[in-house]
Coordinates of C-alpha atoms and ligand atoms in Angstrom, one line a residue:
M1 CA 127.3 186.0 -64.3
R2 CA 124.7 185.6 -61.4
A3 CA 122.1 182.7 -61.5
E4 CA 118.9 184.1 -61.3
I5 CA 115.8 182.2 -59.4
S6 CA 113.9 180.7 -62.3
A7 CA 112.6 177.4 -61.4
K8 CA 109.2 176.8 -63.1
D9 CA 107.7 174.2 -60.7
F10 CA 106.9 175.4 -57.4
S11 CA 105.7 172.4 -55.1
A12 CA 103.5 173.0 -52.0
G13 CA 105.3 171.9 -48.8
S14 CA 103.3 170.5 -46.4
S15 CA 103.1 173.7 -44.3
G16 CA 101.5 175.1 -47.3
G17 CA 104.5 177.1 -48.4
A18 CA 106.0 176.8 -52.1
I19 CA 109.5 174.9 -52.2
P20 CA 110.9 175.6 -55.7
T21 CA 112.6 172.7 -57.6
V22 CA 115.9 173.2 -59.0
T23 CA 116.9 171.2 -62.1
L24 CA 120.0 169.4 -62.7
K25 CA 120.6 171.6 -65.7
Q26 CA 120.8 174.8 -63.6
L27 CA 123.2 173.0 -60.7
E28 CA 125.5 171.6 -63.6
A29 CA 126.2 175.0 -64.9
D30 CA 126.5 177.1 -61.7
P31 CA 126.2 175.3 -58.4
H32 CA 127.3 178.0 -56.3
G33 CA 125.3 180.8 -58.3
V34 CA 122.1 178.6 -57.8
F35 CA 122.5 177.7 -54.2
R36 CA 123.2 181.6 -53.7
A37 CA 120.3 182.5 -55.5
Y38 CA 117.9 180.3 -53.6
R39 CA 119.4 180.4 -50.1
K40 CA 118.6 184.1 -49.3
Q41 CA 114.9 183.1 -50.1
Y42 CA 114.2 179.3 -49.3
P43 CA 115.8 177.3 -46.7
V44 CA 115.1 174.0 -48.7
V45 CA 114.7 173.3 -52.2
L46 CA 113.4 170.4 -54.2
H47 CA 115.9 168.5 -56.8
E48 CA 114.5 167.4 -59.9
T49 CA 115.8 163.9 -59.5
G50 CA 114.3 163.5 -56.1
G51 CA 115.0 164.5 -52.6
Y52 CA 115.4 167.9 -50.5
F53 CA 118.4 170.1 -50.3
V54 CA 119.1 172.3 -47.1
L55 CA 120.9 175.4 -47.9
R56 CA 121.7 177.3 -45.2
F57 CA 124.8 177.1 -42.7
S58 CA 122.8 177.5 -39.4
D59 CA 120.3 174.4 -40.8
V60 CA 122.8 172.0 -42.1
D61 CA 125.0 172.5 -39.0
R62 CA 121.7 172.1 -36.5
L63 CA 119.9 169.2 -38.6
S64 CA 123.5 167.1 -39.0
K65 CA 123.0 166.5 -35.2
D66 CA 119.4 166.0 -35.1
P67 CA 118.1 162.7 -34.4
R68 CA 115.1 163.2 -36.6
F69 CA 117.7 162.9 -39.7
R70 CA 118.7 159.4 -39.8
P71 CA 121.2 157.8 -41.9
S72 CA 120.0 157.2 -45.3
G73 CA 120.1 153.3 -45.5
T74 CA 119.2 152.1 -48.9
S75 CA 117.2 155.0 -49.9
F76 CA 120.0 156.7 -52.1
P77 CA 121.1 153.8 -54.1
E78 CA 117.3 152.9 -54.5
M79 CA 116.5 156.1 -55.7
Q80 CA 119.4 156.1 -58.2
G81 CA 118.0 152.6 -59.6
F82 CA 120.3 150.1 -57.5
S83 CA 117.7 147.8 -56.0
S84 CA 119.6 144.9 -55.5
G85 CA 123.4 143.8 -56.5
T86 CA 126.8 144.8 -55.1
M87 CA 126.1 148.6 -54.9
F88 CA 123.1 148.0 -53.1
D89 CA 124.7 145.7 -50.5
A90 CA 127.6 148.3 -50.0
F91 CA 125.2 150.9 -48.7
D92 CA 123.2 148.1 -47.0
H93 CA 126.5 146.6 -45.2
G94 CA 128.6 149.9 -44.8
M95 CA 129.1 151.9 -41.9
L96 CA 128.0 155.1 -44.0
T97 CA 124.5 154.4 -44.0
A98 CA 124.1 152.4 -40.7
D99 CA 122.4 153.8 -37.5
G100 CA 123.0 153.4 -33.7
D101 CA 124.5 150.2 -32.3
V102 CA 125.1 148.5 -36.0
H103 CA 127.0 151.8 -36.8
R104 CA 129.1 151.5 -33.7
R105 CA 130.0 147.9 -34.2
R106 CA 131.1 148.4 -38.0
R107 CA 133.1 151.6 -37.2
A108 CA 134.6 150.9 -33.8
P109 CA 137.5 148.4 -35.5
F110 CA 138.9 151.4 -37.2
S111 CA 139.1 154.0 -34.8
R112 CA 142.5 153.5 -33.4
L113 CA 144.1 153.0 -37.0
F114 CA 142.7 156.2 -38.0
A115 CA 142.8 158.5 -34.9
A116 CA 144.7 161.8 -35.1
R117 CA 147.6 160.6 -33.3
A118 CA 148.2 157.7 -35.1
I119 CA 147.9 159.4 -38.3
T120 CA 150.4 162.4 -37.0
E121 CA 153.1 159.4 -36.8
M122 CA 152.5 158.6 -40.3
R123 CA 153.1 162.2 -41.6
P124 CA 156.8 161.8 -42.4
S125 CA 156.1 158.7 -44.8
I126 CA 153.1 160.7 -46.2
R127 CA 155.6 163.6 -47.0
R128 CA 157.9 161.0 -48.4
T129 CA 155.3 160.0 -50.6
A130 CA 154.4 163.3 -51.9
E131 CA 158.3 163.8 -52.5
D132 CA 159.1 160.7 -54.4
L133 CA 155.8 161.3 -56.7
I134 CA 157.4 165.2 -57.4
E135 CA 160.7 163.3 -58.2
D136 CA 159.2 161.1 -60.8
W137 CA 158.5 164.0 -63.1
Y138 CA 160.4 166.9 -61.8
G139 CA 163.1 166.8 -64.5
V140 CA 160.1 166.9 -67.3
G141 CA 159.2 170.6 -66.6
E142 CA 155.4 170.0 -67.0
V143 CA 153.0 167.1 -65.9
N144 CA 149.3 166.1 -66.2
F145 CA 148.8 167.0 -62.2
F146 CA 145.7 165.4 -61.9
D147 CA 146.9 161.8 -63.0
E148 CA 150.3 161.9 -61.9
F149 CA 150.0 163.3 -58.5
A150 CA 146.5 164.2 -57.3
A151 CA 145.4 160.7 -58.2
K152 CA 148.4 158.8 -57.0
M153 CA 149.1 160.3 -53.7
P154 CA 145.7 159.3 -51.8
A155 CA 145.9 155.7 -53.8
R156 CA 149.3 155.1 -52.1
V157 CA 148.7 156.2 -48.9
I158 CA 145.5 153.8 -48.5
A159 CA 147.2 151.2 -50.0
D160 CA 150.2 151.6 -47.5
L161 CA 147.8 152.1 -44.6
L162 CA 145.9 148.8 -45.3
G163 CA 148.6 147.1 -46.5
L164 CA 147.7 146.5 -50.2
P165 CA 150.5 146.0 -53.1
R166 CA 151.3 149.4 -54.4
E167 CA 151.0 147.3 -58.1
D168 CA 147.1 146.7 -57.3
I169 CA 146.8 150.6 -57.2
P170 CA 146.0 150.9 -61.4
E171 CA 143.5 148.2 -60.8
F172 CA 141.7 149.5 -57.7
T173 CA 141.7 153.0 -58.5
L174 CA 139.9 152.7 -61.7
L175 CA 137.2 150.5 -60.1
V176 CA 137.0 153.2 -57.3
Y177 CA 136.5 156.4 -60.0
E178 CA 133.7 154.4 -61.6
V179 CA 132.0 153.1 -58.3
T180 CA 131.9 156.7 -56.8
K181 CA 129.9 158.0 -59.9
V182 CA 126.7 156.3 -57.9
F183 CA 127.2 160.1 -55.9
S184 CA 126.3 161.6 -59.2
L185 CA 122.4 162.8 -59.3
G186 CA 120.8 161.6 -62.7
L187 CA 122.6 158.9 -63.9
S188 CA 121.5 156.9 -67.3
P189 CA 120.7 153.3 -67.3
D190 CA 124.1 152.6 -69.2
E191 CA 125.9 154.5 -66.5
I192 CA 123.9 152.5 -63.8
V193 CA 125.3 149.2 -65.5
E194 CA 128.8 150.3 -65.6
I195 CA 129.0 151.3 -62.0
E196 CA 127.5 148.1 -61.0
K197 CA 129.8 146.1 -63.0
A198 CA 133.1 148.0 -61.4
G199 CA 131.4 147.8 -57.8
Q200 CA 131.2 144.0 -58.6
R201 CA 134.9 143.8 -59.7
L202 CA 135.9 145.8 -56.6
R203 CA 134.0 143.4 -54.5
E204 CA 135.7 140.7 -55.9
Y205 CA 139.3 142.2 -55.4
V206 CA 138.7 143.2 -51.6
D207 CA 137.1 139.6 -51.3
K208 CA 140.6 138.1 -52.9
V209 CA 142.7 140.5 -50.8
L210 CA 140.9 139.3 -47.4
D211 CA 140.7 135.6 -48.4
E212 CA 144.5 135.8 -48.8
R213 CA 145.0 137.4 -45.2
R214 CA 142.8 134.8 -43.6
R215 CA 145.0 132.0 -45.3
S216 CA 148.3 133.6 -44.5
P217 CA 148.0 136.5 -41.9
R218 CA 150.7 138.9 -41.9
E219 CA 152.1 141.9 -39.6
D220 CA 149.4 144.2 -41.1
F221 CA 146.3 146.2 -40.7
L222 CA 144.4 143.9 -42.8
S223 CA 145.4 140.6 -40.9
T224 CA 144.9 142.3 -37.3
F225 CA 141.3 143.6 -38.4
L226 CA 140.3 140.2 -39.4
A227 CA 141.5 138.4 -36.6
A228 CA 140.1 140.8 -34.2
A229 CA 136.4 141.0 -36.1
T230 CA 136.2 137.4 -36.5
E231 CA 137.1 136.8 -32.8
G232 CA 134.7 139.1 -31.6
G233 CA 132.0 137.5 -33.8
E234 CA 130.2 140.9 -33.9
M235 CA 130.7 141.4 -37.6
S236 CA 129.5 138.9 -40.4
P237 CA 131.9 138.3 -43.3
E238 CA 130.0 140.6 -45.7
E239 CA 130.2 143.8 -43.3
M240 CA 134.0 142.7 -42.9
L241 CA 134.3 143.3 -46.8
Y242 CA 132.2 146.2 -47.2
Q243 CA 134.1 148.1 -44.5
I244 CA 137.2 147.6 -46.3
F245 CA 135.5 148.3 -49.5
A246 CA 134.1 151.6 -48.1
L247 CA 137.6 152.4 -47.0
I248 CA 139.1 152.1 -50.2
V249 CA 136.2 154.0 -52.1
G250 CA 136.4 156.9 -49.2
G251 CA 140.1 157.4 -49.0
T252 CA 140.8 157.7 -52.8
D253 CA 138.5 159.8 -54.8
T254 CA 137.4 162.6 -52.3
T255 CA 141.0 163.4 -51.7
R256 CA 142.3 163.6 -55.2
V257 CA 139.9 165.9 -56.2
A258 CA 140.6 168.1 -53.2
I259 CA 144.5 167.8 -53.8
A260 CA 144.0 169.1 -57.3
M261 CA 141.4 171.7 -56.4
Q262 CA 143.9 173.4 -53.4
L263 CA 146.8 173.7 -55.8
A264 CA 144.6 175.0 -58.7
L265 CA 143.0 177.9 -56.4
L266 CA 146.3 178.8 -54.9
L267 CA 147.7 179.1 -58.2
Q268 CA 144.8 181.2 -59.5
H269 CA 145.5 183.8 -56.6
R270 CA 149.2 184.4 -57.1
D271 CA 149.4 186.5 -54.0
Q272 CA 148.3 184.0 -51.9
W273 CA 150.4 181.2 -53.4
A274 CA 153.7 183.4 -53.0
E275 CA 152.6 184.0 -49.6
V276 CA 152.5 180.0 -48.7
C277 CA 155.5 179.6 -50.6
R278 CA 157.2 182.0 -48.3
D279 CA 155.5 181.0 -45.1
P280 CA 155.0 177.0 -44.3
A281 CA 152.8 178.3 -41.2
L282 CA 149.9 179.3 -43.9
V283 CA 149.7 175.7 -45.3
S284 CA 146.8 174.2 -43.1
G285 CA 144.8 177.7 -43.5
A286 CA 145.4 177.5 -47.2
V287 CA 144.0 174.0 -47.2
A288 CA 141.0 174.7 -45.2
E289 CA 140.1 177.5 -47.1
A290 CA 140.3 175.5 -50.5
M291 CA 138.1 172.8 -48.7
R292 CA 135.3 175.6 -47.9
F293 CA 135.6 177.2 -51.2
E294 CA 135.7 174.4 -53.7
P295 CA 134.5 171.2 -51.5
S296 CA 135.3 167.9 -53.0
V297 CA 132.0 166.5 -51.4
G298 CA 128.7 168.4 -51.8
A299 CA 126.4 167.2 -49.4
V300 CA 125.5 164.6 -46.8
A301 CA 122.5 162.4 -47.2
R302 CA 120.2 161.6 -44.5
V303 CA 116.1 160.6 -44.1
T304 CA 113.7 162.0 -41.9
S305 CA 112.0 159.9 -39.2
E306 CA 109.2 162.5 -38.8
D307 CA 107.9 165.5 -40.4
V308 CA 110.4 168.4 -40.0
D309 CA 110.0 172.0 -40.0
V310 CA 113.0 173.8 -41.7
G311 CA 112.7 177.4 -41.4
G312 CA 108.9 177.6 -41.9
T313 CA 109.1 174.6 -44.8
V314 CA 107.9 171.3 -43.3
I315 CA 109.8 168.3 -44.9
P316 CA 107.6 165.1 -44.6
A317 CA 108.6 161.9 -42.7
G318 CA 110.8 159.3 -44.8
Q319 CA 112.1 161.9 -47.3
L320 CA 115.7 161.7 -48.5
V321 CA 117.4 164.9 -47.4
M322 CA 120.9 166.6 -48.9
L323 CA 122.4 168.6 -46.1
S324 CA 124.2 170.9 -48.8
T325 CA 127.6 171.7 -47.0
M326 CA 128.6 173.3 -50.3
S327 CA 125.9 175.8 -50.1
A328 CA 126.5 176.2 -46.5
M329 CA 129.9 177.1 -46.7
R330 CA 129.1 180.0 -48.9
D331 CA 126.6 181.2 -46.5
E332 CA 127.0 184.9 -46.6
M333 CA 125.0 184.7 -42.9
T334 CA 127.9 182.6 -41.6
Y335 CA 130.9 183.4 -43.6
D336 CA 132.1 187.3 -44.5
R337 CA 132.6 187.7 -48.2
P338 CA 131.8 184.0 -48.8
D339 CA 132.7 184.2 -52.4
T340 CA 136.2 185.3 -51.7
F341 CA 139.0 183.0 -51.5
D342 CA 141.1 184.1 -48.7
I343 CA 143.6 181.7 -46.7
H344 CA 143.7 184.2 -43.8
R345 CA 140.0 183.7 -43.1
T346 CA 139.6 183.7 -39.2
N347 CA 136.1 182.8 -38.9
Q348 CA 136.2 179.2 -40.0
P349 CA 134.2 177.0 -37.7
R350 CA 136.0 175.0 -35.2
L351 CA 135.0 171.6 -36.9
H352 CA 135.5 172.0 -41.0
P353 CA 131.9 171.1 -42.1
I354 CA 133.2 169.6 -45.2
F355 CA 134.0 166.4 -43.0
G356 CA 130.3 166.0 -41.9
Y357 CA 129.2 165.9 -38.3
G358 CA 128.3 163.7 -35.3
A359 CA 128.6 160.0 -35.3
H360 CA 129.6 159.7 -39.0
R361 CA 132.3 162.2 -39.2
C362 CA 134.7 161.3 -41.8
I363 CA 136.9 158.6 -40.1
G364 CA 139.5 159.6 -42.9
E365 CA 139.6 163.2 -41.8
A366 CA 143.2 163.1 -40.2
I367 CA 144.4 161.1 -43.1
A368 CA 143.2 163.7 -45.6
R369 CA 144.5 166.3 -43.8
A370 CA 147.7 165.0 -43.4
E371 CA 147.9 164.1 -47.3
L372 CA 146.4 167.7 -48.1
E373 CA 149.0 169.3 -46.1
E374 CA 151.7 167.4 -46.8
S375 CA 151.5 167.7 -50.5
L376 CA 150.9 171.6 -50.5
S377 CA 154.2 171.7 -48.1
A378 CA 156.2 169.3 -50.7
I379 CA 155.0 171.2 -53.9
T380 CA 155.5 174.6 -52.3
A381 CA 159.1 174.0 -51.1
R382 CA 160.3 172.4 -54.5
M383 CA 158.3 174.2 -57.0
P384 CA 157.3 177.8 -55.7
R385 CA 157.6 178.9 -59.8
L386 CA 154.9 176.9 -60.9
N387 CA 152.5 177.7 -63.5
L388 CA 148.8 176.6 -64.2
D389 CA 148.6 175.5 -67.8
V390 CA 145.1 173.9 -67.6
A391 CA 142.9 175.0 -65.0
P392 CA 140.7 172.3 -64.0
K393 CA 136.7 172.5 -63.9
I394 CA 134.9 171.3 -61.2
N395 CA 131.5 169.6 -61.6
G396 CA 128.9 168.5 -59.2
H397 CA 126.8 169.5 -56.3
F398 CA 126.1 166.3 -54.2
G399 CA 128.6 163.4 -53.1
I400 CA 132.1 163.2 -54.4
R401 CA 132.6 165.9 -57.1
R402 CA 134.3 165.7 -60.4
I403 CA 137.4 167.4 -62.0
D404 CA 138.1 167.1 -66.0
A405 CA 141.7 167.8 -66.2
M406 CA 144.6 169.9 -64.7
R407 CA 148.0 170.4 -66.3
V408 CA 151.2 172.4 -64.4
S409 CA 154.5 173.5 -65.7
W410 CA 157.8 174.7 -64.0
K411 CA 161.3 175.4 -65.2
P412 CA 163.3 172.6 -63.8
Ligands
LIG1 C1 139.1 165.5 -48.5 C2 138.7 164.3 -48.2 C3 137.3 163.8 -47.7 C4 136.2 164.5 -47.4 C5 135.9 165.7 -48.0 C6 135.5 163.3 -47.0 C7 134.1 163.8 -46.6 C8 133.5 162.7 -45.6 C9 132.1 163.1 -45.0 C10 131.1 164.5 -45.3 C11 131.5 162.0 -44.2 C12 130.1 162.0 -43.5 C13 129.2 161.5 -44.7 C14 127.9 161.7 -43.8 O1 127.7 162.0 -42.6 O2 127.0 160.8 -44.3 C15 132.9 161.0 -44.7 C16 132.5 159.9 -43.8 C17 133.5 158.4 -44.4 N1 134.8 158.8 -44.7 FE1 135.4 160.6 -45.5 N2 136.3 162.3 -46.5 C18 137.3 162.5 -47.1 C19 138.6 161.6 -46.8 C20 138.4 160.3 -46.5 C21 139.5 159.4 -46.3 C22 141.0 159.7 -46.8 C23 139.1 157.9 -46.1 C24 139.2 156.7 -45.6 C25 140.6 156.8 -45.5 C26 137.6 158.4 -45.7 C27 136.3 157.4 -45.4 C28 135.2 157.7 -44.8 C29 134.3 156.8 -44.5 C30 134.5 155.4 -44.0 C31 133.2 157.6 -43.9 C32 132.1 156.9 -43.2 C33 132.0 157.2 -41.7 C34 130.9 156.7 -41.0 O3 129.8 156.6 -41.3 O4 131.0 156.5 -39.6 N3 137.1 159.6 -46.1 N4 133.8 161.7 -45.3

């Protein structure tokens, strides 16, 4: 079914041109169809819950590096109904929403740990984590893949990387899955209360872990980070806490959805699945194509510092703007046959748009790629005759997208 342009409400942009307003209901039903229908005619649409969505690849790519598009600070939580409290503070003190020197200061202590070379050295242990997880349920012949692999893999990797005890995984992952709902648009008052409660508990958890390391330092990343950050005197205790909070949140849910989606897409395209099973050299292309076709993150948020003309539509200063990487990666002006899943695609941009651009480009990109590639390599090597019994339905069009369930089976 193809989505048609049917927005009733057209608002006048400052340029005098009409900007359609897309509804949450339309986008929840068929996000790709809605983006496709609007993208041809309109470079920008308004979202009924607030904010502008930029839809075309060329604009998303260009504007992500445009200094007039500033990090969103606390605009996003405020728009969602969080005017104070832990969730507000997480945005206020985090690196994602900070600008200029403040951003550099908050991100710098992590650059070396997350650099591609350091992560390459971790690949064998990431691969072992994938193999251990498969071993846990291989003999059973069927599994809830989303819970038993896709969720556990990134949680174990981030726990090992930061030095968090593996016994803590059930506690912090449940909190993270609640906290990341902040990135869904159109939250109810009850949801806002639940997200804030989870945010407070996650903050308490991180506070407790950091406090333990302050009292008895170990040979691990958190102790080294605390010592360097305290000695440098450039980060307040609040900032230290919220950077670790951000890494746990950023490293857990995005990759969970991506691991599930890439396997589901390949199992739904059996010929390509068989090719990857036969030739492991195809794994990285398959991972890149899955992230393009059904990304786990839908858009990046920015705020305009002055009026900006986007393809004839003027977005006024001070507006929240979603640069829709999800729409951009299906733009027919950039990608040949954008709605076809093709692991042999040769026209992927050098930098994958899914990880954003510029100073805020995902600090966890190398880890995410290592997890996605090692997961797929381990699964294709061990279970080439895998069946998709319950296909996941992916929802959402902004922030971290959501999956309901996914089951697979095989003959051990
Ligand atoms: C498939 C998995 C992932 C996707 C799709 C993803 C996507 C993104 C995107 C689009 C941004 C930039 C947002 C912006 O410019 O506003 C970002 C930033 C960030 N990501 Fe990821 N991410 C993933 C995995 C991870 C992992 C594994 C970690 C941590 C271990 C992580 C931690 C972060 C952090 C801390 C930032 C903020 C960076 C900054 O502002 O300087 N992400 N991510």
